[in-house]
XYZ file of N, CA and C in Angstrom:
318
model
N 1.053 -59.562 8.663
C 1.832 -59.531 9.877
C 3.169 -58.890 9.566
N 3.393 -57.875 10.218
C 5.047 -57.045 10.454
C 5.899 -58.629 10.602
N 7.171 -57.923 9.331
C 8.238 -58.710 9.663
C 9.104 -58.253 11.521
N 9.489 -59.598 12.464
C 9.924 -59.467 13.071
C 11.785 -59.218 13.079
N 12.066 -58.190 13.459
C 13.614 -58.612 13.691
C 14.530 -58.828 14.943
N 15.067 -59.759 15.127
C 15.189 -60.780 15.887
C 16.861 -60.957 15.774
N 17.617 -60.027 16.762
C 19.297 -60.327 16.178
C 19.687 -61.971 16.517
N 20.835 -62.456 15.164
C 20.465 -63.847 15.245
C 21.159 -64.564 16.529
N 21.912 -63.469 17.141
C 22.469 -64.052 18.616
C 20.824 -64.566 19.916
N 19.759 -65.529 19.637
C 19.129 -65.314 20.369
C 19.425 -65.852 22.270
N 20.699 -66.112 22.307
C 21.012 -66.281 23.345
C 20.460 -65.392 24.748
N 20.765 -63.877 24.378
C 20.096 -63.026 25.009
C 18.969 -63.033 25.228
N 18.504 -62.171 26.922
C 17.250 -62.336 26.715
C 16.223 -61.725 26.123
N 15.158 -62.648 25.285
C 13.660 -62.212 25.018
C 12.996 -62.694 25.445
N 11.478 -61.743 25.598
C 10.541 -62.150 26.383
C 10.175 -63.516 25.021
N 8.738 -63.863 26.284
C 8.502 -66.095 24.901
C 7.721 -65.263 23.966
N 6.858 -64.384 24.227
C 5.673 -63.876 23.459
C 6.630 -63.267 21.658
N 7.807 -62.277 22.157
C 8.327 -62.240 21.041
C 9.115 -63.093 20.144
N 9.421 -64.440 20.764
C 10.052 -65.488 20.415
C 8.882 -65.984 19.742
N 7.578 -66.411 19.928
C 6.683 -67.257 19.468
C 6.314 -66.643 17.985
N 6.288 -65.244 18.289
C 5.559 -64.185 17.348
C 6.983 -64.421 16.219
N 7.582 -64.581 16.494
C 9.220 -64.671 15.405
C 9.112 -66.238 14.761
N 8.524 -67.292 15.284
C 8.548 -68.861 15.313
C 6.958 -68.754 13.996
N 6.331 -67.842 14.407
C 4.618 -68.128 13.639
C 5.094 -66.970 12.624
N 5.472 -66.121 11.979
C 6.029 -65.253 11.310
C 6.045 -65.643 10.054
N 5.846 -65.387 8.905
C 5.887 -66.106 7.682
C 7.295 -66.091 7.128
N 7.859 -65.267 7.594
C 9.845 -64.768 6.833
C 10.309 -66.371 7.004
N 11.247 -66.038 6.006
C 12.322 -67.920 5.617
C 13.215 -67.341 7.394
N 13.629 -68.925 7.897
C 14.248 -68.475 9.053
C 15.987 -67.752 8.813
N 16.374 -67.019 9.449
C 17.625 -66.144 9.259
C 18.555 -67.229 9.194
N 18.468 -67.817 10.617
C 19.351 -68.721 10.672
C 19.621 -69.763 10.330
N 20.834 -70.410 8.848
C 20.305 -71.695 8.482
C 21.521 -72.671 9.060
N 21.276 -74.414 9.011
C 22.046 -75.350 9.237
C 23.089 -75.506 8.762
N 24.318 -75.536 8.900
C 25.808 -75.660 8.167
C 25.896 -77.201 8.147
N 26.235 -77.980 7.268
C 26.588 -79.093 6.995
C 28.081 -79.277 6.767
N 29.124 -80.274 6.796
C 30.152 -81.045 6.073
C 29.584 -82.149 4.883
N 29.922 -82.432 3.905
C 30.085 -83.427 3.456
C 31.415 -83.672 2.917
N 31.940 -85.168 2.871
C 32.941 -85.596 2.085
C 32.342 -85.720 0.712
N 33.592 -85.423 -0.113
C 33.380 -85.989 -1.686
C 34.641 -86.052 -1.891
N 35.388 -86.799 -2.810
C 36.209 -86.929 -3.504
C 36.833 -85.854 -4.017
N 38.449 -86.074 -3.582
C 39.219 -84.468 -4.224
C 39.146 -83.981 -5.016
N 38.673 -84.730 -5.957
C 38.457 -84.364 -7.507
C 37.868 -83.710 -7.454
N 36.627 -83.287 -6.784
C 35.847 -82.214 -6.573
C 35.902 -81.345 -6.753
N 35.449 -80.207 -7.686
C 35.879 -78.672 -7.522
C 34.362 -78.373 -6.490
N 34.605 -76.902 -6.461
C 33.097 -75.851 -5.838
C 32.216 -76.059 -7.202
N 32.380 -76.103 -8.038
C 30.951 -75.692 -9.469
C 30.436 -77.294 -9.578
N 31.291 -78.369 -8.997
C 30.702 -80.051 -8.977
C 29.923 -80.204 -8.098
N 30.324 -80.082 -6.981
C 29.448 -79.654 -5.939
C 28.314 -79.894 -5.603
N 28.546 -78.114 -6.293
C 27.146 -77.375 -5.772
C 26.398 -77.983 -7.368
N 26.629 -78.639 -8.520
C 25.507 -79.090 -9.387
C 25.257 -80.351 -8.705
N 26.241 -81.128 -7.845
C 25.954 -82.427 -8.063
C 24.151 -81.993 -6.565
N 24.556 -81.128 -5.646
C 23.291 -80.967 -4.550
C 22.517 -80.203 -5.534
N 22.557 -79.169 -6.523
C 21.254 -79.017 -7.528
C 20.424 -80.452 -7.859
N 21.413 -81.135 -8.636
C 20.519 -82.386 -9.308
C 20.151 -82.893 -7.775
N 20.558 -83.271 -7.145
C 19.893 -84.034 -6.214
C 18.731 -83.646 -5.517
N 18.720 -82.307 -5.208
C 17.376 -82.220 -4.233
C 16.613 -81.577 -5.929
N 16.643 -81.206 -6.956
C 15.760 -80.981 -8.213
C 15.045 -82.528 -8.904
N 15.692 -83.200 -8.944
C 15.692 -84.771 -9.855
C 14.961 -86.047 -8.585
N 16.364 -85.880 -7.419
C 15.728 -87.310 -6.825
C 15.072 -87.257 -5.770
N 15.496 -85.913 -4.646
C 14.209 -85.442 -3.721
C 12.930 -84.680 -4.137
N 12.837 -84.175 -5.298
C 11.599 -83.733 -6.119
C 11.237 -82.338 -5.126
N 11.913 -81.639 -4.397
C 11.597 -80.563 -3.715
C 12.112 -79.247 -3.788
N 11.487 -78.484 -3.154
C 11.975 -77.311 -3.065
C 13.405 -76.506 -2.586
N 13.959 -77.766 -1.932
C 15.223 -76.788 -0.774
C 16.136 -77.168 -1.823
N 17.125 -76.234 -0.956
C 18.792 -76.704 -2.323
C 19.883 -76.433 -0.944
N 21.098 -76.539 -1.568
C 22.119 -76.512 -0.616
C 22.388 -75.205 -1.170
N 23.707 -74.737 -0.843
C 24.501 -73.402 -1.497
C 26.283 -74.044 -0.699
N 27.313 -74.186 -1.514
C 28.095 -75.114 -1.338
C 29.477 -73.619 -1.036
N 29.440 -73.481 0.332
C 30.871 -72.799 0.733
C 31.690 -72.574 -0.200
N 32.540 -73.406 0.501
C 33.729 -74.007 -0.059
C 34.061 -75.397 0.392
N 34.942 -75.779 -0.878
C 35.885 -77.004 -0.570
C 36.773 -77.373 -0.020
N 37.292 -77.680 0.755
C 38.738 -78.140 1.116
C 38.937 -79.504 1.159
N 40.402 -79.763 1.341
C 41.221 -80.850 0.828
C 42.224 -80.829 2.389
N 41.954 -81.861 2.761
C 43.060 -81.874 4.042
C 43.600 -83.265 4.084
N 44.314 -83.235 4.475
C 45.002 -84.911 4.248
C 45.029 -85.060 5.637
N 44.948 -86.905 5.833
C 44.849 -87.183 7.425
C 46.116 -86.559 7.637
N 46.324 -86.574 9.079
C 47.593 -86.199 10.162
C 47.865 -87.441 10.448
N 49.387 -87.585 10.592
C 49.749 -88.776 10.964
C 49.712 -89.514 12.328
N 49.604 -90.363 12.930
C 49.325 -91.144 13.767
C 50.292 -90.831 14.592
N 50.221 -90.244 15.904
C 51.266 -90.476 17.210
C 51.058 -91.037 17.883
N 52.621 -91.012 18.940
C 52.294 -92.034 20.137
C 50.652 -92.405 20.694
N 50.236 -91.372 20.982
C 48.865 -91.584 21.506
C 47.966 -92.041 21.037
N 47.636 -91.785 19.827
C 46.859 -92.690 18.897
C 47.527 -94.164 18.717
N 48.426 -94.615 18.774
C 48.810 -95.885 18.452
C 48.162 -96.790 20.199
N 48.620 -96.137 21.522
C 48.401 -96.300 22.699
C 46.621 -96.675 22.303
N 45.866 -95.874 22.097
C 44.643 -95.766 22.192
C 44.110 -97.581 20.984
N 44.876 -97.306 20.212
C 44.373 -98.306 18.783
C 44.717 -99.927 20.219
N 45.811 -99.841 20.600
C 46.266 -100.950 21.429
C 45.226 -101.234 22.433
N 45.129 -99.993 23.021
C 43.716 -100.482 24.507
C 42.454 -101.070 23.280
N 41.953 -100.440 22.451
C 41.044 -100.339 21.971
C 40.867 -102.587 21.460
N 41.628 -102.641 20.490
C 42.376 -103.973 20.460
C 42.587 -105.102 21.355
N 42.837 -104.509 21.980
C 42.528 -104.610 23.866
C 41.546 -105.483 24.529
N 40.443 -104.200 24.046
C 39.359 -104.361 24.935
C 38.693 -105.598 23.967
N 38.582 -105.501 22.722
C 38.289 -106.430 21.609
C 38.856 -107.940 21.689
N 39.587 -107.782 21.922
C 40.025 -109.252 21.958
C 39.736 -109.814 23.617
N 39.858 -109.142 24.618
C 39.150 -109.753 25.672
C 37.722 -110.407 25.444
N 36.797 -109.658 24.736
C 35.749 -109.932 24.484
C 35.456 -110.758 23.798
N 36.090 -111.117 22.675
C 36.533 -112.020 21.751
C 36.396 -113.492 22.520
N 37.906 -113.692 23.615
C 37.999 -114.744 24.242
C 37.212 -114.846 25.287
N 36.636 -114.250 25.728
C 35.444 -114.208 26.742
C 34.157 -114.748 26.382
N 33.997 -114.258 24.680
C 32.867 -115.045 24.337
C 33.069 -116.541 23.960
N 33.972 -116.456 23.186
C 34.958 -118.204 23.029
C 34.583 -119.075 24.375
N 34.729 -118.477 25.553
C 34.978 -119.431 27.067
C 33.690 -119.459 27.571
N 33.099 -119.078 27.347
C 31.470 -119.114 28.019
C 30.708 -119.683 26.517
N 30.631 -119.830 25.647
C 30.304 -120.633 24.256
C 30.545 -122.064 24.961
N 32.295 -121.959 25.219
C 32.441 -123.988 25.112
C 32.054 -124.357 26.392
């Protein structure tokens, strides 16, 4: 079977027949999943990307692997008015519930 090419914007339209014929196609798919993970700052890029080698080689026993961007390091942002407002309703709503369950208990 002819490789299909398929620009990876498939938003546009294609007919289903060439969509299906692209879906049954033997090619690895173009488009792959982007992940986040946290790890510890200590982290460089070469820790990484061995620590997702060993893992999908050793404890998932399979074929896929990651391929690790990059790293970054961002430190939280500090808390403003609005976030403190929000933590209060939130607190709020928690402790109503709290004593609500207390009064229907006794």
């Amino acid at each position: 079977m002819e490789k299909l090419e398929i620009d990876p914007g498939l938003r546009e339209a294609t007919d289903l027949l060439t969509l299906i014929e692209y879906m049954l196609s033997s090619t690895p798919p173009t488009m792959l999943p982007i992940m986040g993970t946290c790890l510890p700052s200590s982290c460089s890029d070469e820790d990484a990307q061995q620590f997702f080698n060993n893992l999908h080689t050793n404890i998932f026993d399979d074929w896929t692997g990651q391929d690790v961007q990059a790293c970054t390091v961002e430190e939280k942002p500090p808390l403003d008015a609005a976030d403190y407002c929000m933590l209060v309703l939130l607190a709020s709503i928690a402790a109503l519930c709290i004593v609500g369950t207390a009064v229907d208990v006794q």
